[in-house]
XYZ file of C-alpha atoms in Angstrom:
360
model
C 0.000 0.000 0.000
C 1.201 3.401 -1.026
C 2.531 5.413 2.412
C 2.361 8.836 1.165
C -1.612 9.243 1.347
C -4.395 8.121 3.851
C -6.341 5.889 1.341
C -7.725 4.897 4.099
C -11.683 2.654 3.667
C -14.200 5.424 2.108
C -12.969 7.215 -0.587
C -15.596 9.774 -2.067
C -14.950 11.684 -5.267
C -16.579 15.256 -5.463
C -16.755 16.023 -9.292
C -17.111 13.884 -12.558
C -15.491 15.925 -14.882
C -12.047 14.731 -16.520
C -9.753 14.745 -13.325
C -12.916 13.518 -11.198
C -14.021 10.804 -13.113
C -10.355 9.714 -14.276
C -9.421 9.780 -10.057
C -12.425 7.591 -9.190
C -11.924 4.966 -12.201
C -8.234 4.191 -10.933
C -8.917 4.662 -7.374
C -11.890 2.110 -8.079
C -9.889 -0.788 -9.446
C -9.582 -2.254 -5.788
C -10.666 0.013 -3.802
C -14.644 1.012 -3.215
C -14.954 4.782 -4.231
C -18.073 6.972 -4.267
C -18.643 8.887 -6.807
C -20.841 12.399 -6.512
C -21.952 14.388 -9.271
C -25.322 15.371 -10.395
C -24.931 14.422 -14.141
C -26.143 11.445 -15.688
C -23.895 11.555 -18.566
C -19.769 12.682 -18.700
C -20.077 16.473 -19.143
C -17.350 16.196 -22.432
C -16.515 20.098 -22.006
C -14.236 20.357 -24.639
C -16.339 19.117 -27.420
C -19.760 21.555 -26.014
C -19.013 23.741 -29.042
C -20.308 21.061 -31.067
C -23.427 20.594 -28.839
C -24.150 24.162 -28.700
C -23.531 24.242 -32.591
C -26.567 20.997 -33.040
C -23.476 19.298 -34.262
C -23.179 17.333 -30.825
C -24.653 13.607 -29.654
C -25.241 11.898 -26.130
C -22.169 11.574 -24.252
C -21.703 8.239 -22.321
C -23.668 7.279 -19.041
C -21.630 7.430 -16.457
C -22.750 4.197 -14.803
C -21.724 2.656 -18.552
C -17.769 3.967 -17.923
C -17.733 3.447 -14.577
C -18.692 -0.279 -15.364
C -15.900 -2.759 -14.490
C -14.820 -0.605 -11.520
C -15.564 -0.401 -7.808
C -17.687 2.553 -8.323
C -20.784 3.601 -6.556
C -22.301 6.663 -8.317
C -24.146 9.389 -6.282
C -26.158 11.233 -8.252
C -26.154 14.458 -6.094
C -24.250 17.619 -5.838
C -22.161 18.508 -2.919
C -23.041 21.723 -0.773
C -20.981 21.822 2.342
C -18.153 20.025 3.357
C -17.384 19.290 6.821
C -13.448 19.119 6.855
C -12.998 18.498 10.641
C -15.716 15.604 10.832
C -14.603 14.015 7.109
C -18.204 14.730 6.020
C -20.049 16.248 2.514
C -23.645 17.462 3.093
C -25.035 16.443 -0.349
C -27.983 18.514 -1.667
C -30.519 15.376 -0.916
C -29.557 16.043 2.757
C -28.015 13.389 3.340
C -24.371 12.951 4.718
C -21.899 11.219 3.403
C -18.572 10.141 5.285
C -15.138 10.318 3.896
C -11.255 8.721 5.155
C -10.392 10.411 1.720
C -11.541 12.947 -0.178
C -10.686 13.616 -3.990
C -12.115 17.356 -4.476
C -12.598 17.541 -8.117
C -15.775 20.149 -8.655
C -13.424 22.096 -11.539
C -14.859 25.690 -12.763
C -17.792 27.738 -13.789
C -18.449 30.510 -15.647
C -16.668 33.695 -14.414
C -19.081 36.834 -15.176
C -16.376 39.517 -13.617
C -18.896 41.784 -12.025
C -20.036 42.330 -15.646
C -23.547 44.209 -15.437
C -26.283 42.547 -17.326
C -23.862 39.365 -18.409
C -25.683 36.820 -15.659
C -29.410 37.857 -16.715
C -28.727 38.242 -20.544
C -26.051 35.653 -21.294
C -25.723 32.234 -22.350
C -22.691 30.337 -21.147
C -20.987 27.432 -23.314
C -20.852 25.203 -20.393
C -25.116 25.115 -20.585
C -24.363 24.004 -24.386
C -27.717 22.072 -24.830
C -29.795 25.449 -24.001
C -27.434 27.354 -26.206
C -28.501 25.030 -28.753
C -32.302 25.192 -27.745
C -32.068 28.938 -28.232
C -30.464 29.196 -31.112
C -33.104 26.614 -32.477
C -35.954 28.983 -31.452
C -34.301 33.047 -31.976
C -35.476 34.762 -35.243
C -33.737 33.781 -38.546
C -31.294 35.190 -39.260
C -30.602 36.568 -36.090
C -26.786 37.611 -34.882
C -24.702 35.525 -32.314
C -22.172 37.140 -30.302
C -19.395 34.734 -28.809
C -17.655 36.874 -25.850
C -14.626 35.301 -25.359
C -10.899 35.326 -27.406
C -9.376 31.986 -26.271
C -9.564 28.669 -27.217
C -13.692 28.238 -26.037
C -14.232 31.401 -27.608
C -12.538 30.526 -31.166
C -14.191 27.047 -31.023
C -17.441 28.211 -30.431
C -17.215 30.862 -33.058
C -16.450 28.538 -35.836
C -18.692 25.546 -34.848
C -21.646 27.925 -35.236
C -20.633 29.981 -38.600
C -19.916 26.714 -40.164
C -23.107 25.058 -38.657
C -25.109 28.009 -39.379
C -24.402 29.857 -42.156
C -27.467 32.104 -42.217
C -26.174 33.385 -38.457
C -24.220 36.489 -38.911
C -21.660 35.318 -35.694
C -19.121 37.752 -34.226
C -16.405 36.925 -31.377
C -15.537 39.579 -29.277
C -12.293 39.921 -27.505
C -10.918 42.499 -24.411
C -7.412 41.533 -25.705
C -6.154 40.204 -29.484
C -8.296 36.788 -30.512
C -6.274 33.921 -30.447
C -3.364 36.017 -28.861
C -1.753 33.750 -27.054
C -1.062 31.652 -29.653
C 2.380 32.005 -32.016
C 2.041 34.378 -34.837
C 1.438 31.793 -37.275
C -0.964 30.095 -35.251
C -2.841 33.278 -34.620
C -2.628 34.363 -38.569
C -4.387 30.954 -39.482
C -7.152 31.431 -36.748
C -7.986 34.755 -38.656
C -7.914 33.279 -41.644
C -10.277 30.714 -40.634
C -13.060 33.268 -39.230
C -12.413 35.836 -42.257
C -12.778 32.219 -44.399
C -16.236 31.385 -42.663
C -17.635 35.133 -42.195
C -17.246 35.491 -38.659
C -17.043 39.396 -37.798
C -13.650 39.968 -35.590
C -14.062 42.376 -32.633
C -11.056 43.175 -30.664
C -9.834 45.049 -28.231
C -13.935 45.394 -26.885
C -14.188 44.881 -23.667
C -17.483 44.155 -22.895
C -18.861 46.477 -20.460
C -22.365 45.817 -20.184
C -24.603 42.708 -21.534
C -28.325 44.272 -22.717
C -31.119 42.034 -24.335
C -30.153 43.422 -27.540
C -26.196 42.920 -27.598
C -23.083 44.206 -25.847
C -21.650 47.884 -24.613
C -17.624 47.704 -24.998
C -14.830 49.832 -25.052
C -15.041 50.164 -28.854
C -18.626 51.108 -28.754
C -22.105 49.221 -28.600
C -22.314 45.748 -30.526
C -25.854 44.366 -31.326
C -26.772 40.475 -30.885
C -30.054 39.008 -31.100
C -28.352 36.122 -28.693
C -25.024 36.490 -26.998
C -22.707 33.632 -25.817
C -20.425 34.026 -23.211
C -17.144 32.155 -23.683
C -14.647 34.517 -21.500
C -13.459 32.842 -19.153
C -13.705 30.388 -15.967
C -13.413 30.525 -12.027
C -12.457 27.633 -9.461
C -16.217 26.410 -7.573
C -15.985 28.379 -4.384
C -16.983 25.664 -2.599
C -13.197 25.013 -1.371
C -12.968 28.229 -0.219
C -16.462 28.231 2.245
C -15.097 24.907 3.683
C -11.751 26.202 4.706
C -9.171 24.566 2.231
C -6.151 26.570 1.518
C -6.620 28.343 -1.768
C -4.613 30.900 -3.864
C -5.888 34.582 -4.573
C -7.889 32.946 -7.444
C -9.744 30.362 -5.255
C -7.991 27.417 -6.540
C -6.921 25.427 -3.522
C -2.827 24.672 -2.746
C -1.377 21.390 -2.863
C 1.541 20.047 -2.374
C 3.504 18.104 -5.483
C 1.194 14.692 -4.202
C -1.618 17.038 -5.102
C -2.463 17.000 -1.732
C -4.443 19.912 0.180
C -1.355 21.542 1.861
C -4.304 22.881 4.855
C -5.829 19.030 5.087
C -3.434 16.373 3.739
C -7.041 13.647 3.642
C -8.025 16.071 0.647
C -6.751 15.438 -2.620
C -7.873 18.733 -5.368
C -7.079 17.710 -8.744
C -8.268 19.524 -11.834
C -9.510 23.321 -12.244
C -10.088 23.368 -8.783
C -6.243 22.685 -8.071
C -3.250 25.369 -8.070
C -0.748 22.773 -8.979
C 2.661 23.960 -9.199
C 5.292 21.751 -11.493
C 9.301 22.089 -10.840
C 10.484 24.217 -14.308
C 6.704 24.510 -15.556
C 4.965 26.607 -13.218
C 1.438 26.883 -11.899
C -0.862 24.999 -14.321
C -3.469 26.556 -16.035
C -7.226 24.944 -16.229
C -7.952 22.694 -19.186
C -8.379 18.756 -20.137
C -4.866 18.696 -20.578
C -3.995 19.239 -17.062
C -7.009 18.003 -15.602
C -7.006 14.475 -16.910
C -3.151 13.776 -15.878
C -3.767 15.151 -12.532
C -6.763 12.558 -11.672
C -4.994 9.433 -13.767
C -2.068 10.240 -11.072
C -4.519 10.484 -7.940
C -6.523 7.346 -8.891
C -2.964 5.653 -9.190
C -1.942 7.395 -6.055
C -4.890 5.845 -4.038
C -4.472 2.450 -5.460
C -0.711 2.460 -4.228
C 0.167 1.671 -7.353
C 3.266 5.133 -7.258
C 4.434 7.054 -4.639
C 6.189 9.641 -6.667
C 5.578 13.367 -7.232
C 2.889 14.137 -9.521
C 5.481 15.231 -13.206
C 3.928 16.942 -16.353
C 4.697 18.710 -18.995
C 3.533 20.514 -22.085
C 3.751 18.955 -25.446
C 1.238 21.019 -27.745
C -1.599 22.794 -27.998
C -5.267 21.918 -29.986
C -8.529 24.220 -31.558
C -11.118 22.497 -33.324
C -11.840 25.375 -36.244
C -15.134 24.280 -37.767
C -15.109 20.568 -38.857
C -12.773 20.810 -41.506
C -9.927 22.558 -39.765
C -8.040 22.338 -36.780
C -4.949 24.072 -35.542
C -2.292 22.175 -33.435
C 0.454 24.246 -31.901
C 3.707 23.207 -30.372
C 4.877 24.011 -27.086
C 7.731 24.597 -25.114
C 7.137 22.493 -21.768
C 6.559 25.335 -19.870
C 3.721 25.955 -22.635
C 5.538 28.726 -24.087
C 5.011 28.909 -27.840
C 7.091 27.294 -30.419
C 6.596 28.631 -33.753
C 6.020 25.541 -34.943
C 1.881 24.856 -36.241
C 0.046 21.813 -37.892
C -3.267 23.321 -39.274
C -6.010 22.529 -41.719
C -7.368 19.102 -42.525
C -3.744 17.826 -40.908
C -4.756 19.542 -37.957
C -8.497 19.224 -37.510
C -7.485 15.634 -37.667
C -4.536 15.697 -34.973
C -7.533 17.214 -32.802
C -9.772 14.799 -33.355
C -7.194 12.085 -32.367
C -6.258 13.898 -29.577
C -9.965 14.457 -28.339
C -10.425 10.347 -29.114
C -7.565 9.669 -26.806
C -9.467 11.854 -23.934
C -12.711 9.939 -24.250
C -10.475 6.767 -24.545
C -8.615 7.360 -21.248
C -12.130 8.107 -19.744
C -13.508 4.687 -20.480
């Protein structure tokens, strides 16, 4: 048995997104592990552009990829956690008692104090209502896509290539697609000037109305805006009393290990985990799902080494019939170095195939 962590007999998961789910399945090989997450189906975040765009299908049960393992799964949500007793007050009202606890509840939408954004936007991560309203506005109709990064850009695309009698727009505080290497951002333009997607940037959004957005640059109508911006840690960890950064995501230590309460395990979104020569991850399936394949491996003793990771390359899904990959440093710095088009559309897809893969 693995000495670094108290495994201990009741292991409860909080979360089945990547990192959740991923820590549960390998924790669950020999050891019993409950499972809590309202969903009935895995919540496959980085492909809700499709859904949002109608382009998306039924994602598995989570009973069907849980099958084979010891996993009980508690369809509930957590609302308090009771550190000093080892308890989770689930929304049901029941309790539920922990030895260890695998906090895993990732991000939500961050709305930045924005007035208006809450009442009059749609986020991505509610993808099957986007899709419902876009299904329902007024043809033509506009759709706005707040948001420059990678959710943003995806989203964008999906939806001018899915509907081509939408007039879209993505709107950006900063440059869209500016963290990417010059010739990764110069193909991402190409690819919305290509599909008709009207470029706003350098707009920060100011106020959300029913009728559009107020920026920096001046008003911007919508008949249904999309908010794509950007995503904050579940407070949740906070309230309870774990150790968190100024951003809410709570410390650990390089076991990924609460560095306040060392029976709590935060993996994922939810998790300011620092790597030796990398730095402080940022959120995303690419550092979510190593971080829970390490805990579940953790918990079944099967290492007792340091969590390790490092960058290898960066992925956008561009409509369905072009992708962009990007090369990184480890540190995820840039390398000018892109794959893009069919080539990479299809070195997405892969990639996104190995995700689901490691999830089953």
């Amino acid at each position: 048995m693995n000495s670094t962590t108290n495994t201990g007999r009741r292991i409860v998961v909080l979360g089945a997104g990547y990192a959740g789910l991923t820590a549960a399945k390998g924790a669950g090989r020999h050891r019993a592990v409950t499972l809590v997450a309202p969903e009935e189906r895995l919540l496959h975040r980085i492909r809700q552009h499709e859904t949002a765009a109608g382009r998306g299908r039924d994602w598995p049960a989570l009973t069907d990829l849980a099958r084979g393992s010891r996993i009980e799964h508690r369809r509930a949500r957590a609302v308090e956690l009771d550190l000093a007793g080892h308890k989770v007050l689930l929304d049901d009202g029941s309790t539920l008692g922990y030895d260890t606890l695998v906090y895993a509840l990732g991000s939500r939408t961050a709305w930045h104090g924005v007035p208006g954004a809450a009442e009059h936007a749609h986020p991505v991560e509610r993808a099957a209502e986007v899709r419902r309203l876009i299904a329902a506005a007024d043809r033509p109709g506009t759709l706005a896509v707040v948001g420059g990064g990678a959710t943003g850009i995806e989203l964008a695309t999906e939806l001018a290539e899915a509907h081509p009698d939408r007039r879209v727009r993505i709107v950006a505080a900063g440059r869209v697609g500016g963290s990417y290497s010059p010739k990764g951002r110069a193909h991402i333009r190409r690819v919305l000037d290509r599909l008709g997607v009207d470029v706003h940037e350098d707009a920060a959004v100011t106020e959300v109305t029913p009728d559009g957005l107020r920026t920096t640059a001046g008003p911007i109508d919508a008949g249904l805006t999309l908010w794509a911006a950007s995503l904050e840690p579940h407070p949740l960890a906070a309230e309870a009393g774990l150790a968190v950064d100024e951003r809410g995501r709570a410390l650990v230590d390089d076991h990924l290990r609460s560095v306040s309460h060392r029976d709590v395990h935060v993996v994922g979104d939810a998790a300011a985990v620092t790597v030796p020569g990398v730095g402080t991850l940022r959120m995303g399936c690419a550092t979510a799902l190593p971080q829970g394949q390490y805990v579940g491996r953790l918990l079944d003793g099967r290492t007792s080494e340091p969590f390790a990771f490092k960058y290898v390359v960066q992925c956008l899904s561009l409509g369905r019939r072009d992708g962009l990959l990007q090369l990184v440093h480890p540190d995820d710095a840039m390398k000018p170095t892109v794959l893009t088009g069919a080539a990479g559309r299809l070195a997405k897809a892969g990639i996104v195939s190995v995700v689901l893969g490691a999830l089953k």
